[in-house]
XYZ file of C-alpha atoms in Angstrom:
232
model
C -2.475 51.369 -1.480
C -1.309 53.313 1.249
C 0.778 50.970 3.780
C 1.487 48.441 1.512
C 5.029 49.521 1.295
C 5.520 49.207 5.023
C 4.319 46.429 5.120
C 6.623 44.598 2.490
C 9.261 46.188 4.339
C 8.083 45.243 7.802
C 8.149 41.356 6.210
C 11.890 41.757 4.351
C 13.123 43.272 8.094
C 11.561 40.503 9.660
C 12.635 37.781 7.810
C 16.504 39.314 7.831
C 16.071 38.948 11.269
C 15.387 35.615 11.821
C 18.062 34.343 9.056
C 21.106 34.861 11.101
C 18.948 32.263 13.814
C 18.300 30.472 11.109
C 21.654 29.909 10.672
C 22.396 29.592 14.282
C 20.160 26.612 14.403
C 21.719 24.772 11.446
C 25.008 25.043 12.421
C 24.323 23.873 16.248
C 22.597 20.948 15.053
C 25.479 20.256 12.665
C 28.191 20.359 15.419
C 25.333 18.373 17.602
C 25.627 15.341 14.678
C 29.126 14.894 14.645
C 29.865 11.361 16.125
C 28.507 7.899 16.177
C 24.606 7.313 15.624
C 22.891 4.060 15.583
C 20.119 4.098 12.677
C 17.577 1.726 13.466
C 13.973 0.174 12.918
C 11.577 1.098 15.349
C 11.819 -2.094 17.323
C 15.904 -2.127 17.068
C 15.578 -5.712 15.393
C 18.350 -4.310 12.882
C 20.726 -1.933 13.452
C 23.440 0.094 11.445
C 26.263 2.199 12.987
C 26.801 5.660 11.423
C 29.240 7.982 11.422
C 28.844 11.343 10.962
C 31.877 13.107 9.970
C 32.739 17.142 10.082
C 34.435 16.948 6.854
C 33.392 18.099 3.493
C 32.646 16.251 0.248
C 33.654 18.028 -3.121
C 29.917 18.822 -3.388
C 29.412 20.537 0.047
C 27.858 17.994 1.945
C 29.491 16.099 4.380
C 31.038 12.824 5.096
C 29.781 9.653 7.013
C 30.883 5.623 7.324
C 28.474 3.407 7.487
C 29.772 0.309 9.471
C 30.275 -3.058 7.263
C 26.688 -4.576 8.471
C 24.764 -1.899 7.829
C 24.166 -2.944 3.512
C 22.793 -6.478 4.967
C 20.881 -4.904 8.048
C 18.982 -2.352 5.821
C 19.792 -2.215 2.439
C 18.702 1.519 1.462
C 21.675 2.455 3.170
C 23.651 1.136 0.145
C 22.368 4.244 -1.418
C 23.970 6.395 1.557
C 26.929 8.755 0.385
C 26.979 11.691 2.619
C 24.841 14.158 5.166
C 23.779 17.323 5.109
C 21.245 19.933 6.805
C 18.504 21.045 4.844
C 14.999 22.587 5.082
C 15.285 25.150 7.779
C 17.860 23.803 9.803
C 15.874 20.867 11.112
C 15.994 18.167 9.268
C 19.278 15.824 9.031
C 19.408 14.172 5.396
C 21.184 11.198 4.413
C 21.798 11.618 1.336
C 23.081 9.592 -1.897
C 26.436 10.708 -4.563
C 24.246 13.135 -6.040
C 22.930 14.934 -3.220
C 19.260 13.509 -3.648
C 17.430 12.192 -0.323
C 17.967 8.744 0.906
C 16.198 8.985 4.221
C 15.077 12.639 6.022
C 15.537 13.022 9.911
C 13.684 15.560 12.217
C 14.135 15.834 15.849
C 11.232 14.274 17.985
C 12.941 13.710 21.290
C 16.598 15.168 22.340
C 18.745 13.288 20.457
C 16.142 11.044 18.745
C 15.055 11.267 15.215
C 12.750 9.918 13.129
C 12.253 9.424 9.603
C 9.875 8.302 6.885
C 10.661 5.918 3.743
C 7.791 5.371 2.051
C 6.271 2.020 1.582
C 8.850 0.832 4.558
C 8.100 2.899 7.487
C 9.633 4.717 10.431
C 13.299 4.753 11.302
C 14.895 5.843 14.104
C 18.255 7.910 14.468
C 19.712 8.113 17.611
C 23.215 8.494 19.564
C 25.024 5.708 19.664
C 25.947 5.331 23.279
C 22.166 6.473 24.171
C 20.393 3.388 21.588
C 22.762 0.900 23.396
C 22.209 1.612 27.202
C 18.411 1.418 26.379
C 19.498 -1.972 24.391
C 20.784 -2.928 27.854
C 18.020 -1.175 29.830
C 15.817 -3.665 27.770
C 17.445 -6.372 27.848
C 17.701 -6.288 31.757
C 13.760 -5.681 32.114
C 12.732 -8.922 30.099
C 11.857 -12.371 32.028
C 9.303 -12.600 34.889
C 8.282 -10.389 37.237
C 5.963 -10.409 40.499
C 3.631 -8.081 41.054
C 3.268 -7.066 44.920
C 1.421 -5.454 47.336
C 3.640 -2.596 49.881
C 2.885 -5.583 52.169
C 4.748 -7.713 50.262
C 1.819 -9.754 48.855
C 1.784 -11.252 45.751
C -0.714 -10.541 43.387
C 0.374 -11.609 40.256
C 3.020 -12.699 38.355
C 3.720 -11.404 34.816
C 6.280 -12.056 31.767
C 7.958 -9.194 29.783
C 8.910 -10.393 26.447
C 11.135 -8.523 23.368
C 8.579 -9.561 20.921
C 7.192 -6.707 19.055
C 3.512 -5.941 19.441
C 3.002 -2.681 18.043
C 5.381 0.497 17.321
C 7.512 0.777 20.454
C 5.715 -1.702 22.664
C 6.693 -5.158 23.577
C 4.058 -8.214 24.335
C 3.595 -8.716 28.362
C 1.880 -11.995 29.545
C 0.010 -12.138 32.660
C 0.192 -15.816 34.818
C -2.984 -17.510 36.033
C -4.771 -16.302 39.341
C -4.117 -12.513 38.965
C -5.733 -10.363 41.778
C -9.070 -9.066 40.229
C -7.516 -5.683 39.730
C -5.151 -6.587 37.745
C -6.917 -8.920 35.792
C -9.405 -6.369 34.626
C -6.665 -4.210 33.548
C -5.516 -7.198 31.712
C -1.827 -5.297 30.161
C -0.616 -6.840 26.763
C 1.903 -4.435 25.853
C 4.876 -2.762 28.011
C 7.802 -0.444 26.998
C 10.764 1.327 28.340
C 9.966 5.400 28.454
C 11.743 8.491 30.354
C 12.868 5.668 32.721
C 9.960 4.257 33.531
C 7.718 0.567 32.949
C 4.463 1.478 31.526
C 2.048 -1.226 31.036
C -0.858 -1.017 28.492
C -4.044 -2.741 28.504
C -5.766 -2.922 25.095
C -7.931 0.005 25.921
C -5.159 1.949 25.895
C -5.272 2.450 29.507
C -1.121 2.930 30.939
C 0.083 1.912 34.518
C 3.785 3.189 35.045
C 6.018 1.847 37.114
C 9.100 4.236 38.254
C 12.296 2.279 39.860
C 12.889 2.460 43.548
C 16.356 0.402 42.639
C 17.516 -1.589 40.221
C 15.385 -4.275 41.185
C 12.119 -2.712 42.622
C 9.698 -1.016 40.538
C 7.203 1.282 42.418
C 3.389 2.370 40.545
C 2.932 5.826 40.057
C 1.475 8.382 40.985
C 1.987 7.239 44.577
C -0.525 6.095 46.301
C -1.680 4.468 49.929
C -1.561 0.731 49.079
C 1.250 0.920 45.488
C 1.982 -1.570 43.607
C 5.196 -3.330 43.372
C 6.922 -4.897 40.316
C 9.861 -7.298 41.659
C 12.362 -9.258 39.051
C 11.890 -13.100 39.791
């Protein structure tokens, strides 16, 4: 039996400890919410503004607007009354009038989260002014693009497209009379990530792309011979 009472002690010191960082951690990541936040699907085909406000509700959570589109956009967020930071100071909870969950948010990214309704699927929560310059980021990439040799050869020509083919990637067409490399790695899907293109062939195999400028997109890792994605 001997140690046993260290031990508990040990445990009770331990856990005193970490509580004050604890609730360091909640309160930075309730000061970090404060603002404007675009809640989204995955794909950003519908789109709510939220507002996340500093100020208290008479049951100690805290307040939020939803914008006016947001009920028609995604209509759980009828149910959304307020916000609050729960578990251990990592997960942002929209909440309903009595304080029961509407939609759970954990951080996956800096200043992206995701949550989980059940028999729906993912949602995404991030800033506002961050979800709309990778709106525009998007927006700029799609049409047709060449694919070129550092010589300035053309050896294919490809589309980008906005329609969805899987969670967070976009369908990609290839023309006819692709070079042979290309044309074994036969891409389908594309998407924007950490600034760069990354194509994805159904294997799952990933080219990325990194931009040289706003119009010339060089393959890396760099090699002798690169290719070159150009906007046509």
């Amino acid at each position: 039996m001997t140690g046993r009472p260290g031990s508990a002690l040990a445990a009770l010191l331990a856990l005193a400890a970490a509580s004050p960082a604890l609730a360091q951690d909640a309160s930075t990541l309730k000061k970090d919410m404060i603002g404007q936040w675009e809640l989204a699907t995955t794909d950003r085909s519908k789109t709510c503004v939220v507002t996340m406000k500093s100020d208290a509700t008479p049951q100690g959570s805290l307040k939020l607007e939803l914008e006016p589109g947001c009920a028609a956009a995604l209509p759980f967020t009828r149910d959304i009354a307020a916000w609050s930071i729960k578990g251990l100071g990592d997960i942002v909870r929209l909440q309903d009038a009595t304080g029961e969950s509407v939609i759970d948010f954990t951080e996956v990214e800096t200043g992206i989260f995701e949550g989980l309704r059940q028999g729906e699927g993912i949602y995404i929560l991030q800033n506002l002014v961050a979800a709309r310059s990778l709106a525009k980021s998007m927006d700029q990439m799609i049409g047709d693009w060449a694919m070129v040799r550092d010589n300035g050869q053309t050896i294919c020509g490809l589309t980008l497209t906005n329609t969805e083919a899987s969670q967070d990637n976009f369908q990609v067409f290839l023309k006819p009379k692709c070079d042979p490399v290309v044309a074994a790695f036969a891409p389908t899907q594309w998407r924007l990530e950490h600034g760069q293109i990354l194509l994805i062939s159904n294997s799952g195999e990933t080219w990325q792309f990194e931009a040289d400028d706003n119009a010339q997109w060089r393959q890396v890792p760099d090699s002798a011979n690169p290719l070159i994605m150009l906007r046509q």
